[in-house]
CSV table of C-alpha atoms in Angstrom, one decimal:
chain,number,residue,atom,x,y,z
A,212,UNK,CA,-5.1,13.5,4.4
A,213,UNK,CA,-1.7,13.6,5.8
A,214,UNK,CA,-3.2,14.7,9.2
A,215,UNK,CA,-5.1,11.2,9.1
A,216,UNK,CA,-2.2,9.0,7.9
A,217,UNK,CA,-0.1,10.8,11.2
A,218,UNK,CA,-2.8,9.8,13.4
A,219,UNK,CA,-3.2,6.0,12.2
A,220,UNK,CA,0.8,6.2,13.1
A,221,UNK,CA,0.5,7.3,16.2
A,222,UNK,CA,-2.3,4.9,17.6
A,223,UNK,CA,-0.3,2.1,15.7
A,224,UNK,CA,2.9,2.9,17.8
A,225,UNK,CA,0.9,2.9,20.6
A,226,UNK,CA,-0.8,-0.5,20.0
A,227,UNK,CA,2.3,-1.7,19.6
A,228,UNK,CA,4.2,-0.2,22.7
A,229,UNK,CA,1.5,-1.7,24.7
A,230,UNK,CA,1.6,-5.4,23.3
A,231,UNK,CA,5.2,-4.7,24.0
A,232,UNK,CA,4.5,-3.6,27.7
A,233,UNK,CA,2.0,-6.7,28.5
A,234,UNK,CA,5.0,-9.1,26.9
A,235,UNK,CA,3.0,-10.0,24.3
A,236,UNK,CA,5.4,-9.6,21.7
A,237,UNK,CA,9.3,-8.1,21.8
A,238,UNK,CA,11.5,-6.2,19.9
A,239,UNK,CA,14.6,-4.1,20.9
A,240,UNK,CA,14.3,-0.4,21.4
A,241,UNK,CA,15.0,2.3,19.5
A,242,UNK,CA,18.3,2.5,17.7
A,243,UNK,CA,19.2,5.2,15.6
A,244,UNK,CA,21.0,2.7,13.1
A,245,UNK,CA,18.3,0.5,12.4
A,246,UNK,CA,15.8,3.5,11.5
A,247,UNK,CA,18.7,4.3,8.7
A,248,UNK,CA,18.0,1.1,7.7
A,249,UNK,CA,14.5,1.2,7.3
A,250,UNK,CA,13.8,4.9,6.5
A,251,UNK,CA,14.3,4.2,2.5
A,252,UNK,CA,10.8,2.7,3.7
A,253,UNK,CA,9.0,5.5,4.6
A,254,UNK,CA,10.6,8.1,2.4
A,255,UNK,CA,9.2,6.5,-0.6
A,256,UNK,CA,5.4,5.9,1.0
A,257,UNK,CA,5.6,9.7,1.5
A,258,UNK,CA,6.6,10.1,-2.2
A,259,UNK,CA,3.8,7.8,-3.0
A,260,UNK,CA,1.1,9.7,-1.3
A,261,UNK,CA,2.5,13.1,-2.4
A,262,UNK,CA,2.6,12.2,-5.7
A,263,UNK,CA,-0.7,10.2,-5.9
A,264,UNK,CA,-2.6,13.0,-4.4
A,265,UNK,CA,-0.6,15.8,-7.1
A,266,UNK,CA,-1.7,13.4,-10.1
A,267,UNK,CA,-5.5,13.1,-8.5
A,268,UNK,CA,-5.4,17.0,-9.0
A,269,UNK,CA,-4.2,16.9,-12.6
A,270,UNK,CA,-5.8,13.3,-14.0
A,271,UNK,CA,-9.1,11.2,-14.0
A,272,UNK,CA,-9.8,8.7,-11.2
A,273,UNK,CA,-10.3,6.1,-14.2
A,274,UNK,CA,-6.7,7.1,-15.5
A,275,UNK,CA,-4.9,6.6,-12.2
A,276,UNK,CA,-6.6,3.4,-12.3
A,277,UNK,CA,-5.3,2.6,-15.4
A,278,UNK,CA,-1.7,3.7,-14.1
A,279,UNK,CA,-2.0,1.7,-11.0
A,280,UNK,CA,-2.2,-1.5,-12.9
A,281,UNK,CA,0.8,-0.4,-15.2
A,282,UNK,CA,3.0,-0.3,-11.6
A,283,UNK,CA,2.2,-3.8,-11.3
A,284,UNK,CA,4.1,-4.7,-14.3
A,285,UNK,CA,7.3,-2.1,-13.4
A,286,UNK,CA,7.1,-4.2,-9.8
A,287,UNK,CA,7.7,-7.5,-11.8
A,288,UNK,CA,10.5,-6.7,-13.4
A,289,UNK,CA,11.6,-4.8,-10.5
A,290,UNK,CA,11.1,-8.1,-8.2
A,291,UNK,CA,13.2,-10.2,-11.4
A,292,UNK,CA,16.2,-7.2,-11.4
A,293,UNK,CA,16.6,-7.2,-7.7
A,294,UNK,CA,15.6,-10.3,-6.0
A,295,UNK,CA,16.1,-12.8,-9.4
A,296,UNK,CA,12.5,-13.9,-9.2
A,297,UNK,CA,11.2,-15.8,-12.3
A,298,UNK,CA,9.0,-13.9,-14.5
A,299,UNK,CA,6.0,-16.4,-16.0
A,300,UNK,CA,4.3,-15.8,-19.2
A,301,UNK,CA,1.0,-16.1,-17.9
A,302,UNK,CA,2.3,-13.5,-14.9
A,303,UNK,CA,2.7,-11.1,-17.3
A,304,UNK,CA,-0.8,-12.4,-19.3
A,305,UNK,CA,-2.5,-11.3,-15.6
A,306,UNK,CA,-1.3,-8.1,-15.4
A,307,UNK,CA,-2.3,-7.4,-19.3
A,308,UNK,CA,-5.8,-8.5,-19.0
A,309,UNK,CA,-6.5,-6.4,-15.8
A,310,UNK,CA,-4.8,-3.3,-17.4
A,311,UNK,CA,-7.1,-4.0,-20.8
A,312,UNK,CA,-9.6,-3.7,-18.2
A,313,UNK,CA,-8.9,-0.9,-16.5
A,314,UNK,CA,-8.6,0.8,-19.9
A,315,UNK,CA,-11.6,-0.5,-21.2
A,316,UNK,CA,-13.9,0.6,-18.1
A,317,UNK,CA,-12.4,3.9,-18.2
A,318,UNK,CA,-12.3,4.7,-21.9
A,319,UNK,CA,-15.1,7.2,-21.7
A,320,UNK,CA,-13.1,8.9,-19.3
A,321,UNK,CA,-9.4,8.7,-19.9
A,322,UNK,CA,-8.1,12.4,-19.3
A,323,UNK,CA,-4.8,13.5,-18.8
A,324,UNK,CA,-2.3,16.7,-19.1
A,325,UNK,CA,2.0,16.1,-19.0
A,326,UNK,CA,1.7,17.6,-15.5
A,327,UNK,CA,-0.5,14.8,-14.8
A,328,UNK,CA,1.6,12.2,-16.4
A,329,UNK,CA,4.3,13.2,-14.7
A,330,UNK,CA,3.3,12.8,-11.5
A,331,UNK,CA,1.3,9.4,-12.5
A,332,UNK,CA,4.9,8.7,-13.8
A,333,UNK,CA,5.9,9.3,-10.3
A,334,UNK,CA,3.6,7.8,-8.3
A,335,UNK,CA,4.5,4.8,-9.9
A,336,UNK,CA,8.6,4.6,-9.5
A,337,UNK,CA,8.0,6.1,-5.8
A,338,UNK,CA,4.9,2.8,-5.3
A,339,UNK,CA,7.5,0.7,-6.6
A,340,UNK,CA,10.2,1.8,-4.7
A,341,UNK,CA,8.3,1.5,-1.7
A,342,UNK,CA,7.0,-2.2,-2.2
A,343,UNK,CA,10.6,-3.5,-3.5
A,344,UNK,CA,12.2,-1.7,-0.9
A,345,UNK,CA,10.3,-2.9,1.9
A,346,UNK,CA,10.9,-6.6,0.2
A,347,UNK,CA,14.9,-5.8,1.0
A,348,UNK,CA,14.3,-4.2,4.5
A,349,UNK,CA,12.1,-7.5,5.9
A,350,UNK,CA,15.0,-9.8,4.6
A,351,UNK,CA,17.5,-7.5,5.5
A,352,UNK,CA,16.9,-5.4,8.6
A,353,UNK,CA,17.4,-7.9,11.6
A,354,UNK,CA,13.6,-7.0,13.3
A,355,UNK,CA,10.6,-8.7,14.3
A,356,UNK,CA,7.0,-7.9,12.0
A,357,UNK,CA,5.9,-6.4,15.5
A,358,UNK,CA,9.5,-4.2,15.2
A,359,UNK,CA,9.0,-3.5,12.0
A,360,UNK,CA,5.4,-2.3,12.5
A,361,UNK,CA,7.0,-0.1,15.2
A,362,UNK,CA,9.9,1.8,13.2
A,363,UNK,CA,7.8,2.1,10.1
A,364,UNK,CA,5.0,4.4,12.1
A,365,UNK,CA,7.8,6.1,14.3
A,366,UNK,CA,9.1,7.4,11.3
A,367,UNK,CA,6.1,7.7,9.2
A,368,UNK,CA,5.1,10.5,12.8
A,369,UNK,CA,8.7,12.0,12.1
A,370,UNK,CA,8.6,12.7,8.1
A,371,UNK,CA,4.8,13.9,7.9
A,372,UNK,CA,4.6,15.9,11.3
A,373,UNK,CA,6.6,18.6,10.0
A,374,UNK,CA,4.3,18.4,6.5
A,375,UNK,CA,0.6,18.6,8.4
A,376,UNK,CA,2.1,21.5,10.4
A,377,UNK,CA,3.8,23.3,6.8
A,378,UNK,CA,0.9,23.0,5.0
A,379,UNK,CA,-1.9,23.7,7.8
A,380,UNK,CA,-3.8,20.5,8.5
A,381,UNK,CA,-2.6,20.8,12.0
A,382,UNK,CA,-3.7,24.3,12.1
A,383,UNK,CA,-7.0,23.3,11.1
A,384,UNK,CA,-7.5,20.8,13.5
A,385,UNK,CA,-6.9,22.4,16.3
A,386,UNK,CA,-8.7,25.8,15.3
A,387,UNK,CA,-12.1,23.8,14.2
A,388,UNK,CA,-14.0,22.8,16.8
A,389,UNK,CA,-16.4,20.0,15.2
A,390,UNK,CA,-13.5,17.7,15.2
A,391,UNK,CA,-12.6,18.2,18.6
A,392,UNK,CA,-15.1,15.4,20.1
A,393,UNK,CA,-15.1,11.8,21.6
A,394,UNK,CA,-16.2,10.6,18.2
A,395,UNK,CA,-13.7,11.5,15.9
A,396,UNK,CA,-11.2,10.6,18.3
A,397,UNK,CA,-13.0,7.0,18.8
A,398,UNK,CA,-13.3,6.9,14.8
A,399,UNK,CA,-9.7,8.2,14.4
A,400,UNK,CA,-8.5,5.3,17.3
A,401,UNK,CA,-10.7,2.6,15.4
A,402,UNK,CA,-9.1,3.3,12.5
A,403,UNK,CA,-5.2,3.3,13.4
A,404,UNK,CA,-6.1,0.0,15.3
A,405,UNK,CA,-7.0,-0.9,12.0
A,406,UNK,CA,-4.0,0.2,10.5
A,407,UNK,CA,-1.9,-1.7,13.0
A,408,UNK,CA,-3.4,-5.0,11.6
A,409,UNK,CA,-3.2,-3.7,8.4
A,410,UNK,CA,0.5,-2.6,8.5
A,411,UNK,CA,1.4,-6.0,10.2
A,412,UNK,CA,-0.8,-7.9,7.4
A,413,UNK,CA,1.5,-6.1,4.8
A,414,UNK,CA,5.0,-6.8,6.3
A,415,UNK,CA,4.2,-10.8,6.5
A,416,UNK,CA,2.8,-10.6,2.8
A,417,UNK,CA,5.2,-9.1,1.3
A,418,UNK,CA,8.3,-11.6,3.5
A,419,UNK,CA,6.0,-15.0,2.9
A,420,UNK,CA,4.8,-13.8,-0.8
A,421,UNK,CA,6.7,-11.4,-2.4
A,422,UNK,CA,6.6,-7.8,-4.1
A,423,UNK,CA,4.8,-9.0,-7.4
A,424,UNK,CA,2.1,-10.9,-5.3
A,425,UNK,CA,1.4,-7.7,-2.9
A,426,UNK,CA,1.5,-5.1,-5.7
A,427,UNK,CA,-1.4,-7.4,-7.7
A,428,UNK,CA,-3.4,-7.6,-3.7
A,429,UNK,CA,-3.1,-4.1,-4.1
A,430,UNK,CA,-4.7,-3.8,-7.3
A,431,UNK,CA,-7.1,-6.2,-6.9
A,432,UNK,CA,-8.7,-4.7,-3.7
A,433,UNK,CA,-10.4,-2.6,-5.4
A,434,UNK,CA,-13.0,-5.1,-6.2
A,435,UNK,CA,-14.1,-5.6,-2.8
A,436,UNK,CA,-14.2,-2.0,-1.8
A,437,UNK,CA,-16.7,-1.5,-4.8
A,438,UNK,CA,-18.9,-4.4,-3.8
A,439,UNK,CA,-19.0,-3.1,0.0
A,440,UNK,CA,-19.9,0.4,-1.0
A,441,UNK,CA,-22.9,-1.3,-3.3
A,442,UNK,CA,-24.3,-3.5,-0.8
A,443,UNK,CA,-23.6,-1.5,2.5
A,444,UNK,CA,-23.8,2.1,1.1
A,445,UNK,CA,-26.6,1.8,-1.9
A,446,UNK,CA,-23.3,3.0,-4.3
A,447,UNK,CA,-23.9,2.6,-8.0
A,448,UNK,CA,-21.9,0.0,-9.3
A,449,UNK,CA,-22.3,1.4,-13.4
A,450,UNK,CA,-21.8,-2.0,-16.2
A,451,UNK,CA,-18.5,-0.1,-16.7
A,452,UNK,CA,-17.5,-1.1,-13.3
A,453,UNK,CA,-19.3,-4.3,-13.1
A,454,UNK,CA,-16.8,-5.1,-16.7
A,455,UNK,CA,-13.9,-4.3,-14.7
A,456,UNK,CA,-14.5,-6.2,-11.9
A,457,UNK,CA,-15.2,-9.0,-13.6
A,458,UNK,CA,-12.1,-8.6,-16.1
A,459,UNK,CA,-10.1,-8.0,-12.7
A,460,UNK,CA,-11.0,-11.3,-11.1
A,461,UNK,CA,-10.4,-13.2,-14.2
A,462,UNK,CA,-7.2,-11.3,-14.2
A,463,UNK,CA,-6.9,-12.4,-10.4
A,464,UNK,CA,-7.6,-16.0,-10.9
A,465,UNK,CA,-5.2,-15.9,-13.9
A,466,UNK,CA,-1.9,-15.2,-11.9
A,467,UNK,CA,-3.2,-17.1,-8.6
A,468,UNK,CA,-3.0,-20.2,-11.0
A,469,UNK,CA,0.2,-19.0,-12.8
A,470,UNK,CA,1.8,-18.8,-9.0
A,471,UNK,CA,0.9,-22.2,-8.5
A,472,UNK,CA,1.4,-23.7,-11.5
A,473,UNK,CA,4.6,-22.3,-11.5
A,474,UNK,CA,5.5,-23.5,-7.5
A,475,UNK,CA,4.7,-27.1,-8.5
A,476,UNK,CA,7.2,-26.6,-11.6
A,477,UNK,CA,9.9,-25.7,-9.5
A,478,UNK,CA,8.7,-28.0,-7.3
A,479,UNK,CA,9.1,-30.8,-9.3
A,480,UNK,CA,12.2,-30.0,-10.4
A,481,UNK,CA,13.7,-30.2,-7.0
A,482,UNK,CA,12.2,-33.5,-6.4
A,483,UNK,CA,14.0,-35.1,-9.7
């Protein structure tokens, strides 16, 4: 996993070196002060997929569901401590709903161990971290979304080199020979092209929206990802997961019109 994630990096940096080349876009070059400034960044995603990959070994898929939707709520409060942002009720009602669905679809299946709460526990400060803390960098650290892009895969290559090479992921690449064709490397670029866009679409979400906002994206992409694998990959969608998706979009559609509601409010109290 953390071979793949270095990869994604790699073509992302160079994406982004070459829009940089053709003057597509600009950004100063590397300086050792601003990747201080943004390493908090990466530190914590590598926490996050450490830690989400220990509590996969130890706990249900349901029940890291169920834990996923209990970061959006710690991201909430974390976005209300840090940044002051106005908590609304029916925010909060959102986030409830989706989590009673989550535990709802997943109550045949709800298994866990304290090892496994632990690192659920885990994942979710280190996920929080991560999003809050990026919130801070991209008001903070003087950079483009095209420099940002470019720091955050640089040292995303420099903290998880060193692990696929510890823990023999590199090893096994470069000892198996079915990986070493044009197609997984044209399946590898594809995908950290994708990335690129990806990492870009995250940095302007999380500027133009907001922690809270990305955190509940983040939750509710699931949905989609369920509905692709039904109609593209003949998946079975069981009425468990058809209940959660549907609790889920209500859930969505809940805090979309709490967000607004509460812009116009705010709104109109600016006005008068």
């Amino acid at each position: 996993m953390f071979f793949l994630v270095v990869v994604q990096a790699v073509v992302a940096v160079i994406c982004v070196e070459l829009c940089k080349k053709m003057k597509l876009v600009e950004y100063p070059s590397f300086n050792l002060q601003t990747a201080k400034l943004w390493a908090p960044v990466n530190i914590f995603f590598c926490a996050m997929l450490f830690t989400g990959m220990a509590s996969l070994q130890y706990n249900s898929v349901p029940m890291v569901s169920v834990f996923k939707n209990i970061n959006n709520v710690v991201v909430t409060f974390g976005d209300k401590y840090f940044f002051g942002v106005r908590v609304e009720p029916l925010v909060l009602a959102s986030f409830l709903l989706m989590l009673g669905g989550a535990v709802a679809a997943a109550s045949n299946d709800l298994q866990a161990s304290p090892a496994g709460i632990f690192w659920m526990s885990a994942n979710v400060v280190s996920t929080a971290g991560y999003i809050l803390y990026m919130k801070f960098a991209t008001k903070n650290v003087k950079l483009s979304k095209f420099g940002m892009v470019f720091y955050n895969n640089v040292l995303c290559t420099v903290f998880l080199l060193p692990v696929i090479i510890l823990n023999g992921e590199m090893n096994i690449f470069m000892n198996t020979e079915a990986l070493h064709t044009v197609d997984y490397f044209v399946k590898n670029f594809f995908s950290g092209f994708v990335g690129f866009f990806l990492n870009f679409a995250s940095l302007n979400c999380v500027a133009a929206t907001g922690p809270t906002t990305y955190a509940t994206v983040g939750t509710l992409n699931k949905i989609p990802i369920s509905l692709l694998g039904y109609f593209l990959f003949d998946d079975i969608i069981t009425a468990q997961t058809w209940m959660y998706i549907t609790v889920s979009m209500l859930g969505g559609f809940l805090y979309s019109y709490a967000k607004i509601r509460g812009a116009k409010q705010r709104t109109g109290k600016v006005s008068k």
